[in-house]
mmCIF file of C-alpha atoms in Angstrom:
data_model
loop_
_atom_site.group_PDB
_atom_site.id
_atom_site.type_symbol
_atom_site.label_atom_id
_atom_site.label_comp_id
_atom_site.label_asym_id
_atom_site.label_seq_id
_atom_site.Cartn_x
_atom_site.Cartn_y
_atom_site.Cartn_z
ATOM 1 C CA UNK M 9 -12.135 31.565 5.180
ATOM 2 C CA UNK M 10 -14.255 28.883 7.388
ATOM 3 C CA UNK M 11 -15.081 26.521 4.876
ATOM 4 C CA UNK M 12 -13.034 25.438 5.203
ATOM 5 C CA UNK M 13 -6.842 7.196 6.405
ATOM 6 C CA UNK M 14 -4.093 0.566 5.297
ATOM 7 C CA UNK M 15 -2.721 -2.558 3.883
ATOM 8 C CA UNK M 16 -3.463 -6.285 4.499
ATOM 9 C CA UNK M 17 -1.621 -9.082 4.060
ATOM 10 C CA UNK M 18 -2.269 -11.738 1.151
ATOM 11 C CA UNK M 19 -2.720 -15.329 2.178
ATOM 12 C CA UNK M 20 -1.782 -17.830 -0.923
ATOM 13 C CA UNK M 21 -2.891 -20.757 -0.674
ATOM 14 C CA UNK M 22 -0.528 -23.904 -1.276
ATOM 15 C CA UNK M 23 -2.159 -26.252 -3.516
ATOM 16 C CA UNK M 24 0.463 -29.311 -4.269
ATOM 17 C CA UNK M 25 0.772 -30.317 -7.971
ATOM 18 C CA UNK M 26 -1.466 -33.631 -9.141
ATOM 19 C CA UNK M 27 0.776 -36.330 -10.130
ATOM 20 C CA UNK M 28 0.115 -37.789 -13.861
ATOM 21 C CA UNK M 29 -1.953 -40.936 -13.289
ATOM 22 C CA UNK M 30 -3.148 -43.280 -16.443
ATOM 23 C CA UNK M 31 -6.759 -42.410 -18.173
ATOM 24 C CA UNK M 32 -7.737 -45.710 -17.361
ATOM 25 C CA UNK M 33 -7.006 -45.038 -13.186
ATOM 26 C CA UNK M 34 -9.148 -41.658 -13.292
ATOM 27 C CA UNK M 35 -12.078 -41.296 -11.898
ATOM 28 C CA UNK M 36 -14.942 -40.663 -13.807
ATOM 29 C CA UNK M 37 -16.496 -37.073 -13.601
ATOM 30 C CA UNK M 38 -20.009 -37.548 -11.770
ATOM 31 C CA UNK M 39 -22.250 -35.581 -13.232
ATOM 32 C CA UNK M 40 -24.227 -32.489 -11.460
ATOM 33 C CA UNK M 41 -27.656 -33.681 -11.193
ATOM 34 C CA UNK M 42 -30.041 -30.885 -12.884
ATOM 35 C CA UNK M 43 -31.497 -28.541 -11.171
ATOM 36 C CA UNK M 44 -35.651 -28.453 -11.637
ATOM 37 C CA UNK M 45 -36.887 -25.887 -14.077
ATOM 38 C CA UNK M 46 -39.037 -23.403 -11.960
ATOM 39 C CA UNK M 47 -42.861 -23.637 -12.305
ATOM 40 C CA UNK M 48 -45.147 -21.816 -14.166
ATOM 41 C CA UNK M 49 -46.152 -18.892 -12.559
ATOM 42 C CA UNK M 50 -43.426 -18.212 -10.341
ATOM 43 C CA UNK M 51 -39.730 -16.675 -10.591
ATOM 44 C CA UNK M 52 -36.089 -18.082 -10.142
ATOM 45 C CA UNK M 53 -34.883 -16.236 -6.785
ATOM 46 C CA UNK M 54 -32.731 -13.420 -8.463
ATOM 47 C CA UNK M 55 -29.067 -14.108 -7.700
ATOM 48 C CA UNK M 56 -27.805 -10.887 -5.138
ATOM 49 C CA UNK M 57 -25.289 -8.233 -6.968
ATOM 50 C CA UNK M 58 -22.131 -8.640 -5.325
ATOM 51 C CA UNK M 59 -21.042 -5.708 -3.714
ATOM 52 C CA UNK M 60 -18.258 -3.593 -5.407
ATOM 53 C CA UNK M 61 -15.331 -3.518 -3.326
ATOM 54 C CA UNK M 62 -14.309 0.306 -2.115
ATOM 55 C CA UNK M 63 -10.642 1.298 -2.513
ATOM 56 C CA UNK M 64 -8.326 0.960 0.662
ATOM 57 C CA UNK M 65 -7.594 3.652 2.314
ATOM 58 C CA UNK M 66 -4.018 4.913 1.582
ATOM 59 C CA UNK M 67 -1.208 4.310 4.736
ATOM 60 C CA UNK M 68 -0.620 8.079 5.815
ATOM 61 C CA UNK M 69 3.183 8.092 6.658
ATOM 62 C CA UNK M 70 5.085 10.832 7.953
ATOM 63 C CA UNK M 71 7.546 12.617 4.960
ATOM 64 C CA UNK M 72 10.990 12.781 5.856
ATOM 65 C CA UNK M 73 10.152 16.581 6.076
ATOM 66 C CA UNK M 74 7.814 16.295 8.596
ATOM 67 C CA UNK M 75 9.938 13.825 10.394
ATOM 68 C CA UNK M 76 12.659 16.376 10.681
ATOM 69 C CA UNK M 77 10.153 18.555 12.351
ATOM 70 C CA UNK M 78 8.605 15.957 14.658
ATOM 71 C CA UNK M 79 12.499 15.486 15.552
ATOM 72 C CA UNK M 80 13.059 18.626 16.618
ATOM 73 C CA UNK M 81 10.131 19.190 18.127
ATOM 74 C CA UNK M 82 10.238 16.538 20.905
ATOM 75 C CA UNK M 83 13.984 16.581 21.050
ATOM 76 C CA UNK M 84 13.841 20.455 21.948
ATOM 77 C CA UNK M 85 10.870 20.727 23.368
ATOM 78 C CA UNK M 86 9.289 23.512 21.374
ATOM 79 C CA UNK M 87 5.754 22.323 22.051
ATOM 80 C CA UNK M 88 6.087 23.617 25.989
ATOM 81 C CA UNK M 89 4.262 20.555 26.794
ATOM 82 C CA UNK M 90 1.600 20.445 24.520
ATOM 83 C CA UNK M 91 -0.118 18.382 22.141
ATOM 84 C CA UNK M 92 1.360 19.670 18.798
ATOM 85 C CA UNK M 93 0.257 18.350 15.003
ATOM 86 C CA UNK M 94 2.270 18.245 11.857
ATOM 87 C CA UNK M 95 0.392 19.583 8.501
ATOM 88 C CA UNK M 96 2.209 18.393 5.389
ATOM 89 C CA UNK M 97 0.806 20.676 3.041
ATOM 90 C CA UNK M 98 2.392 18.991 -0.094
ATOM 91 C CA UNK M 99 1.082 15.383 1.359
ATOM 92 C CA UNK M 100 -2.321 16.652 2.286
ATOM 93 C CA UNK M 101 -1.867 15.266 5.976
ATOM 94 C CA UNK M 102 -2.281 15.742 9.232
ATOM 95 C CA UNK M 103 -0.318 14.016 11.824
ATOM 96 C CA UNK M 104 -1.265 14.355 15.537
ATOM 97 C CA UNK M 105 1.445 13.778 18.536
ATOM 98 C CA UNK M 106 0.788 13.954 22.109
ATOM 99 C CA UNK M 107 3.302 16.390 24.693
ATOM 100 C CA UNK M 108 5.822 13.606 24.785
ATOM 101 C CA UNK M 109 5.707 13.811 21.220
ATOM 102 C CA UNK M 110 4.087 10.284 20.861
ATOM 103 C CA UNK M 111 1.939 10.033 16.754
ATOM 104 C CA UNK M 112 -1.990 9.198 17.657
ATOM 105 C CA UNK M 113 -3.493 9.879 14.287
ATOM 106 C CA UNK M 114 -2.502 10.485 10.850
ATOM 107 C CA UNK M 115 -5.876 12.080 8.344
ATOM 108 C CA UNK M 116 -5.812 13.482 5.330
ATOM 109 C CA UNK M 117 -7.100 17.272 5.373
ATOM 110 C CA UNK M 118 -8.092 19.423 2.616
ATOM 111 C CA UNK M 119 -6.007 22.979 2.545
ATOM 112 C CA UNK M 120 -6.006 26.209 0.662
ATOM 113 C CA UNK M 121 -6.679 26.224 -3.088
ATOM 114 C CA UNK M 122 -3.541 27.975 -4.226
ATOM 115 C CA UNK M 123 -0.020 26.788 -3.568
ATOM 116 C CA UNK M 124 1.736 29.304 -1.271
ATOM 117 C CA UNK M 125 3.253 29.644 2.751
ATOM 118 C CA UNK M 126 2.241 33.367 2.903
ATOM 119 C CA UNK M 127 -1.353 35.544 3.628
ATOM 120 C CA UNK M 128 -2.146 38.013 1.960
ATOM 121 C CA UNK M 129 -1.209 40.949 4.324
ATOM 122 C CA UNK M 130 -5.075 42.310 5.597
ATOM 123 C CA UNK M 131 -6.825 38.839 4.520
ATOM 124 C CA UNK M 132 -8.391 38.711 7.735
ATOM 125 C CA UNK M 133 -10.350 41.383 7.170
ATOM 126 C CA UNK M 134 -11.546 40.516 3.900
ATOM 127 C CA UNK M 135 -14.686 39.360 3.205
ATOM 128 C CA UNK M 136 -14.675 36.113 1.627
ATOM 129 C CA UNK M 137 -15.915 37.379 -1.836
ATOM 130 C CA UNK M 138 -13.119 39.766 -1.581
ATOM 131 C CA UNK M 139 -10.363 37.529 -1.644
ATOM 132 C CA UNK M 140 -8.890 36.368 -5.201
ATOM 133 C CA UNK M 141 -7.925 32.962 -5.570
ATOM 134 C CA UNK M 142 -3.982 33.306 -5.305
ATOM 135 C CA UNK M 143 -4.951 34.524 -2.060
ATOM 136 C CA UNK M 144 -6.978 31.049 -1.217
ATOM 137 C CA UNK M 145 -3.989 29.628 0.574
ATOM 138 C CA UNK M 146 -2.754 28.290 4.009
ATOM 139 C CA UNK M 147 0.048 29.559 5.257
ATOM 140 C CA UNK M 148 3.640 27.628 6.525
ATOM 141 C CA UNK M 149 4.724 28.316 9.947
ATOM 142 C CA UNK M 150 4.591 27.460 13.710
ATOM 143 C CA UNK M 151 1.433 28.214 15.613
ATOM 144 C CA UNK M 152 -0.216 28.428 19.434
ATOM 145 C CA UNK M 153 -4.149 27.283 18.613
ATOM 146 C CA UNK M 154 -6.771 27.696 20.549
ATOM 147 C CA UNK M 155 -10.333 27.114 20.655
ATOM 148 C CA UNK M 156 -12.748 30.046 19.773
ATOM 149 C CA UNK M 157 -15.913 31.468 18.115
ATOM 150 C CA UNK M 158 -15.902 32.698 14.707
ATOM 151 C CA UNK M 159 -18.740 34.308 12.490
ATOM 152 C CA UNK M 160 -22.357 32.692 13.385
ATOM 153 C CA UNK M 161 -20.813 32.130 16.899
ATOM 154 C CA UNK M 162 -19.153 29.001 15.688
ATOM 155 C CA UNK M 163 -16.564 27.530 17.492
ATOM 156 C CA UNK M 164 -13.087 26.518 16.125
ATOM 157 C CA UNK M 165 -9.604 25.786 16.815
ATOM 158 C CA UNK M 166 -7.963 29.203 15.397
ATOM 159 C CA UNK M 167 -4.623 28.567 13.886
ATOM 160 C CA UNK M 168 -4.154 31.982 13.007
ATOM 161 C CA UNK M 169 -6.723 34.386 13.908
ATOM 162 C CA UNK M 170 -4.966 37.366 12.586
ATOM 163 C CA UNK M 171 -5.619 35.706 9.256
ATOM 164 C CA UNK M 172 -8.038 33.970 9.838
ATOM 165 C CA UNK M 173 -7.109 30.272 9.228
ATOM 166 C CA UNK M 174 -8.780 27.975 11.573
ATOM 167 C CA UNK M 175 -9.151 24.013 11.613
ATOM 168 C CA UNK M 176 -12.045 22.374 11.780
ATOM 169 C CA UNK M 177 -14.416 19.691 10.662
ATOM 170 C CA UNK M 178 -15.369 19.274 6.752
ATOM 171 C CA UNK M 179 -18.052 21.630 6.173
ATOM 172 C CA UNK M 180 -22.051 19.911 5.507
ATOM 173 C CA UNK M 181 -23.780 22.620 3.661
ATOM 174 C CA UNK M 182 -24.365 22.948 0.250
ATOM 175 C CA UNK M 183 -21.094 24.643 -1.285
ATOM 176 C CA UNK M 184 -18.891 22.221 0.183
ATOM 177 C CA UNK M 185 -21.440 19.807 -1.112
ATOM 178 C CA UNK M 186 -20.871 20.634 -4.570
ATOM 179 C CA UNK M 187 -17.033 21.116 -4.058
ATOM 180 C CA UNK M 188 -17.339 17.555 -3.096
ATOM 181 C CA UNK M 189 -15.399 18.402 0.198
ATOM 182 C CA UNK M 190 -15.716 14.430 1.667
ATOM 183 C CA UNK M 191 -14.984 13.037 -1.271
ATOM 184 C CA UNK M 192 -11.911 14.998 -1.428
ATOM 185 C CA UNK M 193 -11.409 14.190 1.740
ATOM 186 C CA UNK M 194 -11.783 10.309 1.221
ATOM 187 C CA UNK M 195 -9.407 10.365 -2.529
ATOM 188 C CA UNK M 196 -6.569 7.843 -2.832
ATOM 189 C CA UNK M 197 -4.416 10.725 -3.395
ATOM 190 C CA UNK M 198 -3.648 14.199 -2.349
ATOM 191 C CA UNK M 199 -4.366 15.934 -5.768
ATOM 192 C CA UNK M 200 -7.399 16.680 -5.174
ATOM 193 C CA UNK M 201 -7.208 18.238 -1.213
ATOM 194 C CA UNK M 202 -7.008 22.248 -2.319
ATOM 195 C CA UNK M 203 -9.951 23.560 -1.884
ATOM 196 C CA UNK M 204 -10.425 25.779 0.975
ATOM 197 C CA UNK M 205 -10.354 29.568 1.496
ATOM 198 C CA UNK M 206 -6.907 29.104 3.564
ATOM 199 C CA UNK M 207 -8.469 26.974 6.497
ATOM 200 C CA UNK M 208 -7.598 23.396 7.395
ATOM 201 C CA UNK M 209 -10.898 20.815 6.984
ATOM 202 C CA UNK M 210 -10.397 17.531 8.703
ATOM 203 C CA UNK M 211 -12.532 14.618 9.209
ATOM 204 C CA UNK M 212 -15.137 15.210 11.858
ATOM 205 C CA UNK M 213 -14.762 11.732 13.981
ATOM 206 C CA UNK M 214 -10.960 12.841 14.187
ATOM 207 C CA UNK M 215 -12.010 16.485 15.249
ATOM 208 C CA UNK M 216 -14.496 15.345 17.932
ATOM 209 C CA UNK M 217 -13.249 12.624 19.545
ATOM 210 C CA UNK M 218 -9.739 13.146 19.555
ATOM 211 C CA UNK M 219 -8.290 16.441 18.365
ATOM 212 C CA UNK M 220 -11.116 18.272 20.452
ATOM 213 C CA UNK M 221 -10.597 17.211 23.922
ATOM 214 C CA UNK M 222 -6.495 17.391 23.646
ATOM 215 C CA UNK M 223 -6.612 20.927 22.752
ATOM 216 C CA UNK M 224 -9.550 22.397 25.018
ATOM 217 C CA UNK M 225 -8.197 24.437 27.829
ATOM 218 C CA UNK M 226 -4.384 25.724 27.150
ATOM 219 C CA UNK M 227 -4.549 24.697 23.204
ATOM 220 C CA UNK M 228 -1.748 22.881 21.341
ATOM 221 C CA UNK M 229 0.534 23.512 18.850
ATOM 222 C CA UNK M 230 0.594 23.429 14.901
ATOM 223 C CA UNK M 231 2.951 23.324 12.073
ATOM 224 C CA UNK M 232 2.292 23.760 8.851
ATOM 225 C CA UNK M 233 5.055 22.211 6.304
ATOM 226 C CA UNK M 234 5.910 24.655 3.205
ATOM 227 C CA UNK M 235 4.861 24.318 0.020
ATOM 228 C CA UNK M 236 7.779 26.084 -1.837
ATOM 229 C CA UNK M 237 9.985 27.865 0.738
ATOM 230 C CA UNK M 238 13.029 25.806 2.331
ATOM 231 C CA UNK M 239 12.008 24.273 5.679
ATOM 232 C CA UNK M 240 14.982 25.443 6.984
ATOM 233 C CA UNK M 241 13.494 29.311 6.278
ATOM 234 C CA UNK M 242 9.868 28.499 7.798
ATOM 235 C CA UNK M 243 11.431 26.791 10.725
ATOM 236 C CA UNK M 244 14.814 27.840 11.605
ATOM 237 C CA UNK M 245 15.727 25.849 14.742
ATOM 238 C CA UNK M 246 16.049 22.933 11.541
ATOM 239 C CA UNK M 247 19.735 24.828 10.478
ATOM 240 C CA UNK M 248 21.090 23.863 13.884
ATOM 241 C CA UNK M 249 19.299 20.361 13.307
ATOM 242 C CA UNK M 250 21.036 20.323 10.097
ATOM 243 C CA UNK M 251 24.541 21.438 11.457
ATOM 244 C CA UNK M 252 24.292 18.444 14.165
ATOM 245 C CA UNK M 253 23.194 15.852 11.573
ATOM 246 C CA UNK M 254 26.708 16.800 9.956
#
């Protein structure tokens, strides 16, 4: 199943209003002296194209769902003192947090193609032509992942080894080529982020530089938000949250 970023602020500019003034008091309007016809033989220069402006990047913000989970993470210490991240499945994104439970990063990720918070019971010892698309999907829970080698002695942070979800960087070969994997990846809008096997793809500067180092050696947590199951049922420390709150 291995196959598996903000706004700025406008400046308006204060022009004060013209008082009326007589015909007779305005100025004249000089006018633009001509510009010389180019000579035979050779070309205008060619005015450059301006260059089309790319779409901002969308501000990832935690939901109040994941939020709630952040919460109780740091407040109760579930993350035993390691980095821990935040998947918001229905968001498409990925929120990283330090042991203290400080945010570093916020990236979008691409996830499973069908909607679901359970695997397929045996999916990890499918092979990947075996597995029907309802099956295609990443599961909710808490996890411990590590670093680790997969098929073609690859190595990747296993969320779940048992069924085999890992995360790791957005695949370069030709399938996700044509599944336009980065360009998922780099959408305005989640709609468009299911279409792994199960596994979590992330962008690659995020993987290396940052997610990388933080989890070699002892690993880090990860929770995955539910799609369609109550929070409260995938994570449930988040009743007792819940009873507090009240």
């Amino acid at each position: 199943m291995i196959q598996g970023l903000l706004a700025l602020a406008g400046l308006t500019l204060l022009v004060p209003p013209t008082a009326a003034v007589p015909l007779q008091d305005a100025k004249p309007k000089v006018a633009a002296p001509k510009k010389a016809a180019p000579k035979k033989g050779k070309h205008a220069p060619a005015k450059p194209k301006a260059a089309a402006a790319k779409p901002a990047a969308p501000v990832l913000q935690p939901s109040a769902e994941a939020l709630r989970v952040q919460d109780w993470v740091s407040s109760a210490g579930d993350n035993h003192g390691l980095p821990y991240l935040i998947v918001d499945k229905p968001h498409a994104a990925l929120f990283l947090y330090d042991r203290s439970g400080k945010q570093l990063a916020a990236v979008p990720v691409l996830i499973g193609i069908a909607p679901g918070d359970d695997a397929t019971p045996g999916i990890g010892a499918k092979q990947l032509s075996e597995i029907g698309p309802a099956e295609k999907t990443t599961p909710a829970g808490r996890y411990l992942a590590r670093f680790g080698l997969a098929i073609g002695k690859e190595r990747v942070l296993w969320v779940d080894y048992y069924t085999s979800v890992a995360l790791h960087p957005v695949p370069t070969g030709a399938a996700a080529r044509k599944e336009k994997r980065r360009e998922r990846l780099a959408s305005p809008t989640p709609d468009d982020n299911r279409i792994t096997f199960g596994c979590i793809n992330v962008p690659t500067s995020f993987y290396t530089k940052l997610l990388s180092p933080m989890y070699k050696g002892k690993g880090g947590y990860v929770y995955i938000l539910p799609d369609s199951k109550p929070i409260e049922d995938v994570f449930p420390a988040l009743h007792v949250q819940s009873a507090a709150a009240r």
